[in-house]
Short mmCIF file of C-alpha atoms and ligand atoms in Angstrom, two decimals:
data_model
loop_
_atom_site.label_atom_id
_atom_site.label_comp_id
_atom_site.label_asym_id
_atom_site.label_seq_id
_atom_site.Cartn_x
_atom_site.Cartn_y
_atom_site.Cartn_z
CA UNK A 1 0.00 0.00 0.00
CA UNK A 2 1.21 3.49 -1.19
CA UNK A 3 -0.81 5.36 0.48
CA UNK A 4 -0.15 6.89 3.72
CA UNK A 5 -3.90 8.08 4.94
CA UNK A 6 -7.13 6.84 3.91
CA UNK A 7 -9.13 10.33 3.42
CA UNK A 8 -10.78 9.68 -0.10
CA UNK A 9 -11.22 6.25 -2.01
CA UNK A 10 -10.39 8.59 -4.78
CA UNK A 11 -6.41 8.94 -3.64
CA UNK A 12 -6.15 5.14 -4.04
CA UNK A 13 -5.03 3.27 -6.87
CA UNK A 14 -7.36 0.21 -7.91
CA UNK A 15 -4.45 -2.26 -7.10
CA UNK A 16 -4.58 -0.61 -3.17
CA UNK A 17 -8.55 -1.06 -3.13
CA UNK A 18 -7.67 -4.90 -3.93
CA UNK A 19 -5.19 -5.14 -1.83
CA UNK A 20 -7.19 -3.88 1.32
CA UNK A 21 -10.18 -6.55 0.01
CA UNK A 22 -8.14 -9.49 -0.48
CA UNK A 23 -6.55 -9.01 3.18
CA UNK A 24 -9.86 -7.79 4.69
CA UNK A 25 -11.06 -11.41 3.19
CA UNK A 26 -7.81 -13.26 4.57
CA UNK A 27 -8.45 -11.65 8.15
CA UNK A 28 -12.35 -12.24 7.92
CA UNK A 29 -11.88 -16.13 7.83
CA UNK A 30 -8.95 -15.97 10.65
CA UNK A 31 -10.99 -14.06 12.76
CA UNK A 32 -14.31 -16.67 12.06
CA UNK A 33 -11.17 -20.10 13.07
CA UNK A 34 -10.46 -18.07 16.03
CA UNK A 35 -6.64 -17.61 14.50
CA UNK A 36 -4.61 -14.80 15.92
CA UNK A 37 -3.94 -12.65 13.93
CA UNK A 38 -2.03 -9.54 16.07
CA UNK A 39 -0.32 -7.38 13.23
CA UNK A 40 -0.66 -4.04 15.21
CA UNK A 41 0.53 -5.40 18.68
CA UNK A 42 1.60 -2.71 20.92
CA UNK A 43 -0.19 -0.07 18.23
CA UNK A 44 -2.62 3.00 19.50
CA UNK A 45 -5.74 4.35 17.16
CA UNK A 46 -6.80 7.83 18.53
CA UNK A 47 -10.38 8.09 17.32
CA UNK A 48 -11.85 11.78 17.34
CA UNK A 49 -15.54 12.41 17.09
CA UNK A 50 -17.10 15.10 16.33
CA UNK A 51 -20.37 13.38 15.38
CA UNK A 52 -22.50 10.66 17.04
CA UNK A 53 -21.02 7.00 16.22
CA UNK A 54 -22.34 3.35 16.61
CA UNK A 55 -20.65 0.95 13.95
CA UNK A 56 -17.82 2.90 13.54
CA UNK A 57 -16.75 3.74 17.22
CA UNK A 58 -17.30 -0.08 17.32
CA UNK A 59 -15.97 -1.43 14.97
CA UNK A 60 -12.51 0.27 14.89
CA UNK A 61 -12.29 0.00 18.85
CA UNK A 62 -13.03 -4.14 18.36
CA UNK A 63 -11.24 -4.11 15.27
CA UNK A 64 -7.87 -3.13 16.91
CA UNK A 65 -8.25 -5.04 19.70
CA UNK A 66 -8.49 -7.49 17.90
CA UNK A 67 -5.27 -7.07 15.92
CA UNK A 68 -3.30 -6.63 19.35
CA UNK A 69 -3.54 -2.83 19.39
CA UNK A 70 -5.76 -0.43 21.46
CA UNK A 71 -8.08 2.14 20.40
CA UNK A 72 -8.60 5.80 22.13
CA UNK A 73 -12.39 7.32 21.87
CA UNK A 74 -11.96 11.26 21.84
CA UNK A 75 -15.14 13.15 21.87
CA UNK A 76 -13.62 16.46 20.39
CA UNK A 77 -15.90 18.57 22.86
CA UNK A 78 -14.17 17.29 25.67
CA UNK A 79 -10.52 17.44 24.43
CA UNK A 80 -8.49 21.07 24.28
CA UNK A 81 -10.18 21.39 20.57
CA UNK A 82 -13.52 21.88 22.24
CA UNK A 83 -12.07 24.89 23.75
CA UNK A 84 -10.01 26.28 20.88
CA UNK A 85 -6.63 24.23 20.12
CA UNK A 86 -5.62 24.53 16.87
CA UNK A 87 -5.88 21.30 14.52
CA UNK A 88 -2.51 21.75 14.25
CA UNK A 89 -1.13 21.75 17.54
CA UNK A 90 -3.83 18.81 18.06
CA UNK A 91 -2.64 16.50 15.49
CA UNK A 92 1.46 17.35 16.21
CA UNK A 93 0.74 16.44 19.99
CA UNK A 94 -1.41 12.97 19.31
CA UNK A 95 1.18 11.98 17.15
CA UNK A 96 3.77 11.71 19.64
CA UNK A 97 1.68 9.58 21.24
CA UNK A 98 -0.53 7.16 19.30
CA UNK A 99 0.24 4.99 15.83
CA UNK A 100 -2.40 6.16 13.76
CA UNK A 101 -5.71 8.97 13.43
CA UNK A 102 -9.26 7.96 12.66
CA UNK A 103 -11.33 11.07 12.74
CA UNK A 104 -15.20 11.68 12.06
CA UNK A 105 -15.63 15.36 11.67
CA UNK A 106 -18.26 18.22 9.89
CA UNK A 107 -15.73 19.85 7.49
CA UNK A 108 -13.98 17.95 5.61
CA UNK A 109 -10.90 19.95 5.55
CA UNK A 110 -10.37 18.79 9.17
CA UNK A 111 -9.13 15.22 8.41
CA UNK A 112 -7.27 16.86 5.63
CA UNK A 113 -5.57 18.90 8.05
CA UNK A 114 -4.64 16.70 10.46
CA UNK A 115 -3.33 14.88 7.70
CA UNK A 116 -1.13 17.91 6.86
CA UNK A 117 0.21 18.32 10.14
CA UNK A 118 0.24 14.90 11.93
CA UNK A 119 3.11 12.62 11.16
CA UNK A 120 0.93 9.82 11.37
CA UNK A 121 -1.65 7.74 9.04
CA UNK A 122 -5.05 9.65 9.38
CA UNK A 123 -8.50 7.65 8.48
CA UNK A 124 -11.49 9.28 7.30
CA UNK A 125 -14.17 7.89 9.94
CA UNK A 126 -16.80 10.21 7.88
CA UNK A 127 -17.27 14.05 7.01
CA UNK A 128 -19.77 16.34 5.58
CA UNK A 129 -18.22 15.26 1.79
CA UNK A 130 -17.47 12.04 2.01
CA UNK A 131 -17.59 7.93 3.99
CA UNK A 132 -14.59 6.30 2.15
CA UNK A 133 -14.70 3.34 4.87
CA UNK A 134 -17.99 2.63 4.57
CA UNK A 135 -18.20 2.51 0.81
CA UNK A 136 -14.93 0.30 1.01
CA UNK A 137 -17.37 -2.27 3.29
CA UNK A 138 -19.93 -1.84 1.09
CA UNK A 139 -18.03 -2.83 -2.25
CA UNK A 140 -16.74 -5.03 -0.08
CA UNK A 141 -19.78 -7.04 0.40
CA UNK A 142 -20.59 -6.28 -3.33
CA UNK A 143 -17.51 -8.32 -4.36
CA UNK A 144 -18.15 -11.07 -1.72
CA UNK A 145 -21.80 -11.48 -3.40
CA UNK A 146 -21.76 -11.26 -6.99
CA UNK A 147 -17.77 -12.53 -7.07
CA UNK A 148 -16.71 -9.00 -8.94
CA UNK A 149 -17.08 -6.10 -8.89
CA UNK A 150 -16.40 -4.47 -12.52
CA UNK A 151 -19.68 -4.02 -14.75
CA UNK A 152 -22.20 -4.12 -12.13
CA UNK A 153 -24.97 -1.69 -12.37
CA UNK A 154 -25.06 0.24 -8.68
CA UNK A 155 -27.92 2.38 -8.01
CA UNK A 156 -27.93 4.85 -4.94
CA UNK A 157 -31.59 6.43 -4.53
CA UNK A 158 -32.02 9.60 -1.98
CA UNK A 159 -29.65 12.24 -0.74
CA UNK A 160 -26.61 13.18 -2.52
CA UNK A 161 -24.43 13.08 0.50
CA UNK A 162 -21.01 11.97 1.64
CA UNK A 163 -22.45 8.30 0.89
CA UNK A 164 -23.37 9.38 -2.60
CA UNK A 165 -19.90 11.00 -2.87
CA UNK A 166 -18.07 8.15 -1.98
CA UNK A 167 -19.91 5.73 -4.09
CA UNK A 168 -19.25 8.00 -7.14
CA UNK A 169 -15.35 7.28 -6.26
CA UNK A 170 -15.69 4.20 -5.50
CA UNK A 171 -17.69 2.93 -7.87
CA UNK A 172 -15.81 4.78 -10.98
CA UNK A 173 -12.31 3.42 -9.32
CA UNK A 174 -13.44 -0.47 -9.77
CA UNK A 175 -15.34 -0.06 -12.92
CA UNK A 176 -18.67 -0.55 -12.01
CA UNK A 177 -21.82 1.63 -13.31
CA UNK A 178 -23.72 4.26 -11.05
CA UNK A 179 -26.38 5.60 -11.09
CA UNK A 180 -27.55 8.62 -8.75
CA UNK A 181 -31.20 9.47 -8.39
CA UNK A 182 -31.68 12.23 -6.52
CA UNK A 183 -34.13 15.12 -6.25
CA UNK A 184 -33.10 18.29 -8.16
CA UNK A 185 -31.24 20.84 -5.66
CA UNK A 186 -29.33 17.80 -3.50
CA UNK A 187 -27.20 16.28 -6.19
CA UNK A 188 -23.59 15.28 -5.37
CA UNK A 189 -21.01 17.62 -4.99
CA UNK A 190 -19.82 18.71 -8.60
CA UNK A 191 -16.09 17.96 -8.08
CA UNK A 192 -16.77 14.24 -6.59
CA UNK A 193 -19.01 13.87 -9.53
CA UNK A 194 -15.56 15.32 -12.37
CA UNK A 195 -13.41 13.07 -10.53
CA UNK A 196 -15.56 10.07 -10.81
CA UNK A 197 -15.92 11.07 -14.60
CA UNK A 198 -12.40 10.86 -14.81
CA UNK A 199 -11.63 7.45 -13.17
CA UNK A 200 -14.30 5.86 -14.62
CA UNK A 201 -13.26 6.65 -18.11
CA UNK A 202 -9.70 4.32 -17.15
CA UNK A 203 -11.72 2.05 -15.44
CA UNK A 204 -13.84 1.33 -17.94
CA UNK A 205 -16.82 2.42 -15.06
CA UNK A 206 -19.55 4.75 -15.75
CA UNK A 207 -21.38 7.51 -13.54
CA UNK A 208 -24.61 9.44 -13.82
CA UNK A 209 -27.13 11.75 -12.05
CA UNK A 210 -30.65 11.55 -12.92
CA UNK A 211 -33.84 12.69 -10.89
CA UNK A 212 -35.47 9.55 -11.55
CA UNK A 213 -35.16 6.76 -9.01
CA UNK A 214 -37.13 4.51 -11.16
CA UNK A 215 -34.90 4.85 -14.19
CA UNK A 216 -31.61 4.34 -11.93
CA UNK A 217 -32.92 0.89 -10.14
CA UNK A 218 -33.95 -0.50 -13.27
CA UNK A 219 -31.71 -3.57 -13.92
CA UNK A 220 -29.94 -2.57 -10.95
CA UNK A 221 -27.37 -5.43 -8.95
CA UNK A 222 -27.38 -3.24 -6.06
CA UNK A 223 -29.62 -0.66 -4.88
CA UNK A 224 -28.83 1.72 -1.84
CA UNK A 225 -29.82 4.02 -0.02
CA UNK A 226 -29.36 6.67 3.26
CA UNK A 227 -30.59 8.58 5.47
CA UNK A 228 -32.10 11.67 4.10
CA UNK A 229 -31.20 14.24 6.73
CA UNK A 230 -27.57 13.55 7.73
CA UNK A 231 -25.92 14.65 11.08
CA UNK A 232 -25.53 17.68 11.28
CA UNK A 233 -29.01 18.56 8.60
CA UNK A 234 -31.57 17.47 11.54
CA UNK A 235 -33.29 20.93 11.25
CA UNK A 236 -34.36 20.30 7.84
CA UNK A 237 -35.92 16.77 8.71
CA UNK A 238 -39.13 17.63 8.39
CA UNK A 239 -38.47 19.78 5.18
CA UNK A 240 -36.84 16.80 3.73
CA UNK A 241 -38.89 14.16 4.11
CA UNK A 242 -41.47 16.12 1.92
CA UNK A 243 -38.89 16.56 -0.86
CA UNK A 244 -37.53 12.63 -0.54
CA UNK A 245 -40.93 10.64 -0.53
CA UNK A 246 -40.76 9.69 -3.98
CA UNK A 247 -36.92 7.97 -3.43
CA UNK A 248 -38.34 6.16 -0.34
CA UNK A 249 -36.72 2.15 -1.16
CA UNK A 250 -40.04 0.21 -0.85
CA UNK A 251 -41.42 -2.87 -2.53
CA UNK A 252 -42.41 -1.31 -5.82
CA UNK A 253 -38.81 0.73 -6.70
CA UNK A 254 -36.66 -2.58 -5.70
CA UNK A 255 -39.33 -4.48 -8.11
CA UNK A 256 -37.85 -3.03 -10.94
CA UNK A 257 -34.21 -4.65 -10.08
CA UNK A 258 -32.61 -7.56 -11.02
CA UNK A 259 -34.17 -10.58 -9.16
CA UNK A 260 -30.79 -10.97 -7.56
CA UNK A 261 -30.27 -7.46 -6.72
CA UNK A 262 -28.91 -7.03 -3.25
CA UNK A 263 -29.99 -3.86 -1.11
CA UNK A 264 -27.54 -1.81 1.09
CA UNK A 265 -27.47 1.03 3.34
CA UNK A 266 -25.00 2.08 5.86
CA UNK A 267 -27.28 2.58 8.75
CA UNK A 268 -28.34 3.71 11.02
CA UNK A 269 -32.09 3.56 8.79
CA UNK A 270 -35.03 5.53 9.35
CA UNK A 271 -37.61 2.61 8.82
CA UNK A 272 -40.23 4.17 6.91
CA UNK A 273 -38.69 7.14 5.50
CA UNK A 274 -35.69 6.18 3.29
CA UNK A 275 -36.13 2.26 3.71
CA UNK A 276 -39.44 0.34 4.47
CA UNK A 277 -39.31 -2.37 7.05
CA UNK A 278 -40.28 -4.88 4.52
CA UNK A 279 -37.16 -3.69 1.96
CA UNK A 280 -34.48 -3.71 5.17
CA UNK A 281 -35.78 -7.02 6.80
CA UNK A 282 -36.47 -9.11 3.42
CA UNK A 283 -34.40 -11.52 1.58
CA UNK A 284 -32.54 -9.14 -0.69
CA UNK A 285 -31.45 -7.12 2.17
CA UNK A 286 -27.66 -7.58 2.64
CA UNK A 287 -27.43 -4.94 5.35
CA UNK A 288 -26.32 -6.66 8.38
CA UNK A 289 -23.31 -8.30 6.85
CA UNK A 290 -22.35 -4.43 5.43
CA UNK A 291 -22.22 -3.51 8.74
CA UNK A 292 -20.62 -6.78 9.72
CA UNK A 293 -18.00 -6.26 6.90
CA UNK A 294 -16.77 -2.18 8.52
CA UNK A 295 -14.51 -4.22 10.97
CA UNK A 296 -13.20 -6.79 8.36
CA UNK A 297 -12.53 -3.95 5.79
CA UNK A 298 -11.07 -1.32 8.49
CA UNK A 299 -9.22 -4.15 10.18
CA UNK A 300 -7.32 -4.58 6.99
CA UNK A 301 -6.78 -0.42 6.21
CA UNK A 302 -5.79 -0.23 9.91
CA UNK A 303 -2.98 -3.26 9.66
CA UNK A 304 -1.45 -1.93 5.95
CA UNK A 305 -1.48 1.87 7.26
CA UNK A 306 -0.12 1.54 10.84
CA UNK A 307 2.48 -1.02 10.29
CA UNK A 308 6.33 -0.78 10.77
N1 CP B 401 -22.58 3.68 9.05
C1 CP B 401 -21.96 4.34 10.05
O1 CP B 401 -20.92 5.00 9.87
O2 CP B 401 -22.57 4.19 11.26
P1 CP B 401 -22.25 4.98 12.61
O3 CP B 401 -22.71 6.41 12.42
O4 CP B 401 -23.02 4.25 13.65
O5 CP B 401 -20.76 4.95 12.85
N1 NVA B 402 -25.12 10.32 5.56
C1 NVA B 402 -25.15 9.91 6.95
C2 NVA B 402 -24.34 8.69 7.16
C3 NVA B 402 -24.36 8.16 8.58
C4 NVA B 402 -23.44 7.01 8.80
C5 NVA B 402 -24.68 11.06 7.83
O1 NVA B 402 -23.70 11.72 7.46
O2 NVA B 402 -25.29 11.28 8.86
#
């Protein structure tokens, strides 16, 4: 692995992304035989929240445990950052003490700068722009379904947030085909969406934006979907749910996808809003093992970032 942080799945090559899936695989099956598998022993994670966190909190903390290491939890309000130390002097200070960064923060220039200034790896835990781990998990569990990855349609109906973001990077980068539906006014940010142009024309990928959820299911592998307020937007809830009705992932929209089509979503769901109970609970739903598959994908970015 070249890289030194994980901040974007765009700043990796397509030979890294395999690299952290075939070992995320390899230390999946040690950790089901109960096989040690301590690559980080000794090793510190500092892990600074901004934001609320379930799986990832969890699954980082377990997930370095697990690989002999230790993980910190820093909720930012209660460290000196809460009270106005600079980024800078934050990330100079933690790394003379810990191995490696995970940070889940509003702006996304925050991981970027403590990127800048650390002298450690830093790991995008989630900002405003985009979820890089996540989407890693989630191809993740695309490739341990359907056996590849390249050519398969990928539709993401609802907000076009970090989640969107990320799948238009990750998706261009292994050369599968997106498709965005989103209503007009909450489209993906414009510079995600050039930079997924650009990969995808190398990978042989393709991305697009429509309004039309219908349109981007149909034929579909995988459909997603998120929440359609994200932290940080819960003002706007009620606004929103108005605006999203007709991207809600029910019966009828997953209808029009391929019979084998698998559905995914990061979590946590609102049942009822983005995701019916009937959609997140059926047979095509492939949502626990996404969540399941954070620690085996993060386990694997964590041991090729923070070793020797
Ligand atoms: N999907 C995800 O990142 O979940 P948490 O907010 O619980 O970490
Ligand atoms: N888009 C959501 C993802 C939560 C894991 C948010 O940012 O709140």
């Amino acid at each position: 692995m070249r890289a030194r942080h994980l901040l974007s799945i765009h700043d990796l090559g397509l030979d890294e992304v395999g690299e952290i899936f075939d070992l995320a695989q390899e230390l999946k099956e040690r950790q089901r035989r109960r096989e040690p598998h301590r690559r980080l022993e000794g090793k510190t994670l500092a892990m600074i929240f901004e934001k609320p966190s379930t799986r990832t909190r969890v699954s980082f903390e377990v997930g370095m445990a697990q690989l002999g290491g230790r993980a910190l939890v820093l909720n930012a309000a209660d460290t000196q950052l809460g009270r106005g130390e600079t980024l800078h002097d934050t990330a100079k200070v933690l790394s003379r003490y810990v191995d490696g960064i995970m940070a889940r923060t509003f702006a996304h220039e925050t991981v970027l700068e403590l990127a800048r200034h650390g002298s450690v790896p830093v790991i995008n835990g989630l900002t405003d722009l985009l979820h890089p781990c996540q989407v890693l998990a989630d191809l993740f569990t695309i490739r341990e379904r359907f056996g590849r990855l390249e050519g398969l349609v990928i539709a993401y109906v609802g907000d076009g947030n970090n989640m969107a973001n990320s799948y238009l990077h990750g998706a261009a980068k292994v050369g599968a085909e997106l498709r965005v539906a989103t209503p007009e006014g909450y489209r993906p940010d414009p510079g995600v969406f050039r930079a997924a142009e650009t990969d995808a024309r190398t990978s042989g990928g393709r991305v697009a934006v429509m309004t039309d959820p219908a349109a981007a299911v149909a034929g579909a592998h995988v459909v997603c979907t998120d929440t359609w307020a994200s932290m940080g937007q819960e003002a706007e809830h009620e606004a929103r749910k108005k605006v999203f009705a007709p991207y809600q992932l029910n019966a009828a929209l997953l209808a029009r996808a391929r019979s084998e089509a698998i559905v995914l979503h990061c979590l946590p769901a609102h049942r009822g809003e983005e995701i019916t109970d009937e959609v997140m609970d059926g047979p095509q739903s492939a949502v626990f093992d996404e969540a399941e598959n954070r620690l085996h994908v993060q386990k694997a970015i964590l041991a090729l970032l923070l070793r020797e």
